[in-house]
CSV table of C-alpha atoms in Angstrom, one decimal:
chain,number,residue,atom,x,y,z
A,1,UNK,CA,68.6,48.6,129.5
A,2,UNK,CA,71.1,51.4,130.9
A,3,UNK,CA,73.4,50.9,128.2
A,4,UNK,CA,70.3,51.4,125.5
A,5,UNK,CA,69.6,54.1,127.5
A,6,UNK,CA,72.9,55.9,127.0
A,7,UNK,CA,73.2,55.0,123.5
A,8,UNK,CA,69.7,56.5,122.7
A,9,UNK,CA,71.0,59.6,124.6
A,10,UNK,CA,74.7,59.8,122.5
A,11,UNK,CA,72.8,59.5,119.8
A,12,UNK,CA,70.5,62.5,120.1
A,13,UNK,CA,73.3,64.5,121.3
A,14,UNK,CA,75.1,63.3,118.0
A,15,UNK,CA,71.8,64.7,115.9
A,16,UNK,CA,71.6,67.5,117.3
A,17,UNK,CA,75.7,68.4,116.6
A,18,UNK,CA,75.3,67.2,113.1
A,19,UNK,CA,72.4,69.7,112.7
A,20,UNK,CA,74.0,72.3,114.1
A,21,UNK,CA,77.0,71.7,111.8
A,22,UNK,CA,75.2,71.2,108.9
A,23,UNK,CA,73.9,74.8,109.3
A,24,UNK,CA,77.7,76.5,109.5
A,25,UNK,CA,79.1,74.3,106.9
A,26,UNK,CA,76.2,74.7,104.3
A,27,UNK,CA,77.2,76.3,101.0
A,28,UNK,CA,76.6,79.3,99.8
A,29,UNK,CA,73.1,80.1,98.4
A,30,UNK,CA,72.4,83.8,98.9
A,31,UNK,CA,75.1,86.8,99.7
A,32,UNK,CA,76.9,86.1,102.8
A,33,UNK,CA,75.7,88.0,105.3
A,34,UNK,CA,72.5,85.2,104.8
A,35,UNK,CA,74.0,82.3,103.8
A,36,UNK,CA,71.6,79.3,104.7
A,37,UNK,CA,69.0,81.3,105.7
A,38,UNK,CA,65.2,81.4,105.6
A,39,UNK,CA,63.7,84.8,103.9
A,40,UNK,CA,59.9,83.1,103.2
A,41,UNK,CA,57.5,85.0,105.1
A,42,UNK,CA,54.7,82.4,105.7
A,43,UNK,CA,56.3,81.2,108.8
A,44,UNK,CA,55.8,85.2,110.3
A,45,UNK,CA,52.1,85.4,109.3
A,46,UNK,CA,52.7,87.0,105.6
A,47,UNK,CA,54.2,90.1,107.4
A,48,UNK,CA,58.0,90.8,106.4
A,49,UNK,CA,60.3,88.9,109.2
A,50,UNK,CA,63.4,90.8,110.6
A,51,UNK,CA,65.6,89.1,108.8
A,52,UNK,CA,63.7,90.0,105.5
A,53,UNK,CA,64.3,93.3,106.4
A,54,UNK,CA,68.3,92.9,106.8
A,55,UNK,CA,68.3,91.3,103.6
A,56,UNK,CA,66.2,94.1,101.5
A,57,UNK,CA,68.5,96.7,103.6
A,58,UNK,CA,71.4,94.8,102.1
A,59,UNK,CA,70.2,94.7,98.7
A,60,UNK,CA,70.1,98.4,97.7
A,61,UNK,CA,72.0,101.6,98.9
A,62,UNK,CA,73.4,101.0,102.3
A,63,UNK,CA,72.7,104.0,104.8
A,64,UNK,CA,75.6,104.9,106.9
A,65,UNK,CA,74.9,102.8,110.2
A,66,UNK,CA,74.0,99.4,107.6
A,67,UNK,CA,76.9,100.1,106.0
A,68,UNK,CA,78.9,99.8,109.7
A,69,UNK,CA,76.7,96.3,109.9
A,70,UNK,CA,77.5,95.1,107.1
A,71,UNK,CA,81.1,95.8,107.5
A,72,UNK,CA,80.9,94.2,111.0
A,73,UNK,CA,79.7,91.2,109.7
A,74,UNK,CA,82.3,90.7,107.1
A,75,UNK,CA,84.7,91.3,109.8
A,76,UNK,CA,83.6,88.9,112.2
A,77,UNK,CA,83.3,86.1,109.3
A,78,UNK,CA,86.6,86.8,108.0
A,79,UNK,CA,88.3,86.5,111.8
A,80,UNK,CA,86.4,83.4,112.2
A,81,UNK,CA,88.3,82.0,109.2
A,82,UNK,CA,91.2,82.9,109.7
A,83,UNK,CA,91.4,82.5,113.7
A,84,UNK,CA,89.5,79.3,114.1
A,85,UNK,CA,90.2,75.7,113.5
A,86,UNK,CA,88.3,72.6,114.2
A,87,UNK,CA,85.4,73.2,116.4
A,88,UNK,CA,84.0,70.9,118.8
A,89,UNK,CA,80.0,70.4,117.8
A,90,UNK,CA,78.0,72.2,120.2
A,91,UNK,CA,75.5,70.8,122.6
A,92,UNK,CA,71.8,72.0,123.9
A,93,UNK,CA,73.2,74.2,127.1
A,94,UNK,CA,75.9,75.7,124.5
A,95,UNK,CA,72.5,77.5,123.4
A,96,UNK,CA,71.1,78.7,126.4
A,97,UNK,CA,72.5,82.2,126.2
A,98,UNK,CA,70.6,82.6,122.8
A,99,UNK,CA,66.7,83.9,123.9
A,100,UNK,CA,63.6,83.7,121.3
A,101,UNK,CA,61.4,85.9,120.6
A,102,UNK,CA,59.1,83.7,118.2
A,103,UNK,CA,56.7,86.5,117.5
A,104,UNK,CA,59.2,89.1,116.2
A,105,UNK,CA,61.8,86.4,114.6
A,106,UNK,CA,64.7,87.6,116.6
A,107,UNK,CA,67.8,85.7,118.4
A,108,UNK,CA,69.5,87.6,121.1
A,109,UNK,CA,72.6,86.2,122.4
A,110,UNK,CA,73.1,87.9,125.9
A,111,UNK,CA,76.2,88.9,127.1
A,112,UNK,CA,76.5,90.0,130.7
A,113,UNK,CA,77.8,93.3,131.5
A,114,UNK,CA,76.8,94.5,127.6
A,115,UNK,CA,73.2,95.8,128.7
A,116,UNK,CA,71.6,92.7,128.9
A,117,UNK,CA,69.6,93.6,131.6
A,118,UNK,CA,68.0,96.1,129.0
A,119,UNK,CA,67.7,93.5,126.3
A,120,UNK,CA,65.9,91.4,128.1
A,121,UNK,CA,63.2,94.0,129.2
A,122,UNK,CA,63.0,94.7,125.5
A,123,UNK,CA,62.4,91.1,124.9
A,124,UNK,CA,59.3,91.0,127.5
A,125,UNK,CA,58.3,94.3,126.6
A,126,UNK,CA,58.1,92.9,122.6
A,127,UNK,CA,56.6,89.6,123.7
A,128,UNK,CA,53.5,90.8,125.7
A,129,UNK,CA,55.1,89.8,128.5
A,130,UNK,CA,55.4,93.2,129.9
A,131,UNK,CA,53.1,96.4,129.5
A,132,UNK,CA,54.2,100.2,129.3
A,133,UNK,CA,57.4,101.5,129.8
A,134,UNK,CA,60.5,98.0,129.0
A,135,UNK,CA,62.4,100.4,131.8
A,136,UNK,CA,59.4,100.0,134.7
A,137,UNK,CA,60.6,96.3,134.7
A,138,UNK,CA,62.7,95.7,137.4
A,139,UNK,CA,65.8,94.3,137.1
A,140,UNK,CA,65.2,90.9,139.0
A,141,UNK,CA,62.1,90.4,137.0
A,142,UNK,CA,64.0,90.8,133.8
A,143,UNK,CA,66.8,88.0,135.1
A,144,UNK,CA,63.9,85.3,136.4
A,145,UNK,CA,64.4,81.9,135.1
A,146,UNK,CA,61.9,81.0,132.7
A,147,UNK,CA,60.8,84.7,131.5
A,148,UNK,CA,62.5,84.5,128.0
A,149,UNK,CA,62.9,80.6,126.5
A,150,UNK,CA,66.7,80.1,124.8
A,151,UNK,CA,67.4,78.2,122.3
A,152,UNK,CA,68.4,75.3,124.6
A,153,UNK,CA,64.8,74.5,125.5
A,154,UNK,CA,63.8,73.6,121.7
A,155,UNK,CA,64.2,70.2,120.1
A,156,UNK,CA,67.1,69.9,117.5
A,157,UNK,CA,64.8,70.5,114.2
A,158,UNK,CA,62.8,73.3,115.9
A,159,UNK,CA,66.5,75.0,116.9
A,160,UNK,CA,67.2,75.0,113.0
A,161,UNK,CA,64.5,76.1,111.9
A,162,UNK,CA,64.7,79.6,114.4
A,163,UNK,CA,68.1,79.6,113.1
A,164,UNK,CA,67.5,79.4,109.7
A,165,UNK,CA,64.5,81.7,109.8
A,166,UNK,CA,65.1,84.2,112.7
A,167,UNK,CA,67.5,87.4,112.7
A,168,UNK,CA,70.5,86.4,115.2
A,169,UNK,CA,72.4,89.4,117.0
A,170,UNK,CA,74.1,89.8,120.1
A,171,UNK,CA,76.1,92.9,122.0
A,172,UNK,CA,79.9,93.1,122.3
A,173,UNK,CA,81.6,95.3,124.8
A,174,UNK,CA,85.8,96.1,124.4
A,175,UNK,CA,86.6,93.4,126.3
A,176,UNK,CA,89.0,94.3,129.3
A,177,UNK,CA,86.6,97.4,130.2
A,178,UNK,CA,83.4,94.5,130.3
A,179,UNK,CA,86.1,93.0,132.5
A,180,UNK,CA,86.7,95.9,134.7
A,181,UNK,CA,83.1,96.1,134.8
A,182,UNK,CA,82.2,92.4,136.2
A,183,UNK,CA,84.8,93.2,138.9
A,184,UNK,CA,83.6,96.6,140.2
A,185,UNK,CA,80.2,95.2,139.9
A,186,UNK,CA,80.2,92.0,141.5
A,187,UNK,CA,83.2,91.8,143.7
A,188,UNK,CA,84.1,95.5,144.3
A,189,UNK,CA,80.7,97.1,145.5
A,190,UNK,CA,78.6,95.9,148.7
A,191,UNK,CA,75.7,95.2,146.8
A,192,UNK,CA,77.1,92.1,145.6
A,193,UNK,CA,77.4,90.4,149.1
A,194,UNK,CA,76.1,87.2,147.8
A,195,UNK,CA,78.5,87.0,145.0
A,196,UNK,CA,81.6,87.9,147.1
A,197,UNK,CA,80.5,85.0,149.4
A,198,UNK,CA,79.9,82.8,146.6
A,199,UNK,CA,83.4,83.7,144.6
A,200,UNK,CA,85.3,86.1,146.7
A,201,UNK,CA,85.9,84.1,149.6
A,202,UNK,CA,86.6,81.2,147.3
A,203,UNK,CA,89.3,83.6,145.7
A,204,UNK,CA,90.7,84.4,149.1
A,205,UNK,CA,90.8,81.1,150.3
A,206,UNK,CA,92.7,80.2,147.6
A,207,UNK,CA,95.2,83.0,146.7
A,208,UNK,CA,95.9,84.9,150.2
A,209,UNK,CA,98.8,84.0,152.4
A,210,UNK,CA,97.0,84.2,155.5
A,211,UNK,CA,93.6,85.6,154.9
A,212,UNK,CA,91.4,87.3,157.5
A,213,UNK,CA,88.4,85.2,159.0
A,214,UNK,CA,86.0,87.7,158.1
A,215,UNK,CA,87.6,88.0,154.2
A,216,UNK,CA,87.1,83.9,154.4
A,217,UNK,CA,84.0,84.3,155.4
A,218,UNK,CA,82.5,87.4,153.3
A,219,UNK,CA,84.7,87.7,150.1
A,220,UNK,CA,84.3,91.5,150.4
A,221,UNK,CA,87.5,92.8,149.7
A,222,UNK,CA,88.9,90.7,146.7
A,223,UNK,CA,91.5,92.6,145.0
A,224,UNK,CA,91.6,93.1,141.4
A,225,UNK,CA,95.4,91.3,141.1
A,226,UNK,CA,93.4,88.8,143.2
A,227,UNK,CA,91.1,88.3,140.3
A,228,UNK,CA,93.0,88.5,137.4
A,229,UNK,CA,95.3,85.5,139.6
A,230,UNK,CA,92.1,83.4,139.8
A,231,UNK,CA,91.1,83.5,136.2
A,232,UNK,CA,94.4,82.7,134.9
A,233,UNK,CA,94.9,79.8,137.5
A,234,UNK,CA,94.1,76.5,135.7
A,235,UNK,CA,92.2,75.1,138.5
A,236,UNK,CA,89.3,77.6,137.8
A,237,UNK,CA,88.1,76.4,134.5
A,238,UNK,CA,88.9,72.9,135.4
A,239,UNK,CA,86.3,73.0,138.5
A,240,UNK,CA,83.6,74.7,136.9
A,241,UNK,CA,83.0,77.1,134.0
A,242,UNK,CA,83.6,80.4,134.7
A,243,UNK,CA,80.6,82.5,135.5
A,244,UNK,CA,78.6,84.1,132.8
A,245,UNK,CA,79.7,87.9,133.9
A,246,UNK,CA,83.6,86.7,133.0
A,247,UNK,CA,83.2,84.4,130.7
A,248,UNK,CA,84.7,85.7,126.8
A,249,UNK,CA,81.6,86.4,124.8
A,250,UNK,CA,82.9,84.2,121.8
A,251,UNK,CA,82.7,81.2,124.7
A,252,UNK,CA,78.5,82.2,125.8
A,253,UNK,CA,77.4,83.2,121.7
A,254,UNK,CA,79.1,80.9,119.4
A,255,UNK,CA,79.5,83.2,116.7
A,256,UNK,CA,81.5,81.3,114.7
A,257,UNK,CA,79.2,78.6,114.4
A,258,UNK,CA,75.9,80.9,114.8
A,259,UNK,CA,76.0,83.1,112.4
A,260,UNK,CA,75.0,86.3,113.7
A,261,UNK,CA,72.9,88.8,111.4
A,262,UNK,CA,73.9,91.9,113.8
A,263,UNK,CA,76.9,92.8,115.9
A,264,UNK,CA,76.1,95.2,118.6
A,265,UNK,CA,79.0,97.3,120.1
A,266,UNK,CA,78.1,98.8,123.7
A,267,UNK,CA,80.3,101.5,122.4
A,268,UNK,CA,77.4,102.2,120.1
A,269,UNK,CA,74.7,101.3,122.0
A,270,UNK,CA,71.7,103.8,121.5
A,271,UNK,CA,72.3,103.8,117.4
A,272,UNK,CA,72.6,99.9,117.5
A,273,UNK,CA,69.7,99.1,119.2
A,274,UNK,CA,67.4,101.3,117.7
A,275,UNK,CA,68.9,99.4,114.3
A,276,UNK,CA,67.8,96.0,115.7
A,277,UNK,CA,64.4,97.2,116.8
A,278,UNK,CA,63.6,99.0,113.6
A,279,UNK,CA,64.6,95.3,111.9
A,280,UNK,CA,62.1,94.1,114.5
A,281,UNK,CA,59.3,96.6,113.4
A,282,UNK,CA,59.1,98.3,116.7
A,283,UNK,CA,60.5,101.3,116.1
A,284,UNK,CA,58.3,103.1,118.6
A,285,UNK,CA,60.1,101.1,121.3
A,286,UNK,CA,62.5,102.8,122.8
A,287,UNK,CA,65.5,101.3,123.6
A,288,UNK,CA,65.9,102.4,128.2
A,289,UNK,CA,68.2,105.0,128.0
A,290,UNK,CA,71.2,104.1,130.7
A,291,UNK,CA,71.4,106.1,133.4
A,292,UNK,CA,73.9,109.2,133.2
A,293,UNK,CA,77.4,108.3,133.4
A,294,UNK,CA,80.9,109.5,132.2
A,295,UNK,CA,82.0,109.6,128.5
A,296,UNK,CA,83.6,106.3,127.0
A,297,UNK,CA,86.6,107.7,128.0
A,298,UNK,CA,86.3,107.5,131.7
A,299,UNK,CA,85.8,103.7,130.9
A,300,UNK,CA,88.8,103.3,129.4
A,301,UNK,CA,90.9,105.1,132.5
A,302,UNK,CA,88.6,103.2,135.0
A,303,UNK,CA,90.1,99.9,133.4
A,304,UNK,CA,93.6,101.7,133.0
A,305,UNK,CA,93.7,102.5,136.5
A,306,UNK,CA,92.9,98.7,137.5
A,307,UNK,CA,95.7,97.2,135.2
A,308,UNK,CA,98.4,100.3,136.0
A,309,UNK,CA,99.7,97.7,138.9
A,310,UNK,CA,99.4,94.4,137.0
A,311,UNK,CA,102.8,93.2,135.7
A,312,UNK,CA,103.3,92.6,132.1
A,313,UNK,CA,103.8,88.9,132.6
A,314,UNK,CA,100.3,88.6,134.3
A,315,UNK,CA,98.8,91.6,131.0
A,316,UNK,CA,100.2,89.2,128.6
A,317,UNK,CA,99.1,85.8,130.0
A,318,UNK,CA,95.0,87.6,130.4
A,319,UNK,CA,95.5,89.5,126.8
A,320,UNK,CA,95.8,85.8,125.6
A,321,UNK,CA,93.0,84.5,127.7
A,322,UNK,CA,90.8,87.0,125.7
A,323,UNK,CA,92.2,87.7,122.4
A,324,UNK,CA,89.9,85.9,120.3
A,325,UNK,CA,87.4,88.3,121.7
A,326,UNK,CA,89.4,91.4,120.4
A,327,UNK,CA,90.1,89.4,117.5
A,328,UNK,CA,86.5,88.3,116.7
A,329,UNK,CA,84.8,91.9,117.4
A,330,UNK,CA,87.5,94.4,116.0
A,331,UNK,CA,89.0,95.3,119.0
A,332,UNK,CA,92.3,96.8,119.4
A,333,UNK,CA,94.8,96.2,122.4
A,334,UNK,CA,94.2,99.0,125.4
A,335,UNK,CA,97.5,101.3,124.9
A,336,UNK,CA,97.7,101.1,128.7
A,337,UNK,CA,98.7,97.3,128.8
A,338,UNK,CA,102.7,96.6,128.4
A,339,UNK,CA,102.8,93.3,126.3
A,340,UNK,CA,106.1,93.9,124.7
């Protein structure tokens, strides 16, 4: 009976990789940017679906900011062919960063640290799930398990269907400043007691010479060469995945084996969202405004300032940990890192 069992289970896992792969190795039946996909309407209520819209955008003149889409997309399918080999299939929790919105027909593949938080009040806000303002949901409410379903909680035929039907997007950031971020954020500031317990005091523990009882026990005071030394270490990704705030975003979204209608740049935010939500036909929604902070540029030195006293061996080893997320999203080395 066990070994039925297991056999039944291998062999739905096997379905739902053959789906899946089906769908990114399908030939070509409309212009790329939709390859494979859906455009029939009846599945949206008669009413134009999001992705209808993308393609009727992409079928005439191109306004400025579609243009930069479409150019995007090109991009990011031409670095997939080029940069990527043979793929491994991908399994249910591979989909769990990509929410559904069912009513809208939209895909958002979150990536933390790239104003997810926002996204995902947008997502309640455009689902019913939340009244008035998408910015008067707190934060905590926004992150609850169970608010927004993923793709993960679907049954293999149901998961093709959204992504043959749905418009797929997702939010890139440059990727050592989303870096930079994660570690201010979660191991830097005293907000984040829980997390420095949780994975600063395991970083201590294992990369001081003689740590402090009270850095053992709180994590509080990791250092960023600390950090950097714990994702390289090979031990780290061999105990458990790294956490979703670290993690490269081609590693959470797939994209090149979900095809992704939109690419997103934090860079670019306010114009980018208001593109998705006008796709979405909620263009009265605004988009929460972040709070005020510095120009881009003080992002850019914030993250310069952190790597200034990295060596170029340890640059060089964490430029190739992430280099297929510059390569995939168009993003150029920081001039502040010495690999050469």
């Amino acid at each position: 009976m066990g070994r039925l069992l297991a056999a039944a289970r291998a062999l739905a896992a096997a379905c739902l990789g053959a789906a899946l792969l089906l769908l990114g190795a399908a030939p070509r039946a409309l212009r790329p940017a939709f390859e494979n996909k859906a455009l029939d309407s009846s599945w949206f209520g008669g009413k134009r679906s999001a992705l209808q819209r993308l393609y009727d955008l992409d079928q005439g003149p191109l306004s400025a900011l579609a243009e930069v889409h479409r150019q995007r997309r090109d991009l990011l399918r031409r670095a997939c062919s080029r940069h990527t080999r043979r793929q491994r299939l991908l399994r249910p929790e591979d989909l769990r960063h990509v929410l559904v919105d069912d009513a809208h027909g939209l895909l958002y593949c979150y990536v933390p640290k790239v104003a997810c938080t926002n996204w995902k009040r947008v997502l309640l806000a455009l689902g019913g799930r939340a009244r008035g303002d998408p910015r008067a949901i707190p934060a905590h409410e926004a992150h609850a398990p169970g608010r927004l379903r993923s793709l993960a909680d679907f049954s293999p035929a149901e998961i093709n269907r959204r992504l043959r039907a749905y418009l797929a997007f997702l939010f890139v950031r440059e990727p050592f400043e989303r870096l930079a971020s994660a570690y201010r954020s979660k191991l830097a500031r005293p907000y984040s007691a829980a997390f420095q317990r949780r994975y600063g005091a395991r970083i201590v523990r294992r990369l001081r010479p003689r740590p402090a009882p009270d850095a053992l026990a709180r994590g509080h005071d990791v250092r960023f060469a600390e950090f950097l030394a714990y994702l390289l270490d090979p031990r780290t990704r061999r105990d458990e995945p790294f956490n979703e705030h670290w993690e490269r975003a081609h590693a959470l979204c797939h994209p090149c084996r979900l095809r992704y209608d939109v690419v997103g740049k934090f860079e670019t935010l306010a114009e980018d969202a208001a593109f998705v939500l006008g796709l979405a036909g909620a263009p009265g929604l605004r988009f929460p405004a972040p709070p005020p902070r510095a120009p881009a540029a003080a992002a850019r030195d914030q993250a310069a300032r952190l790597f200034r006293d990295i060596s170029p061996f340890y640059q060089r080893r964490l430029f190739g940990l992430y280099r297929m997320d510059f390569l995939l999203f168009n993003y150029s080395a920081p001039a502040y890192l010495r690999l050469r």
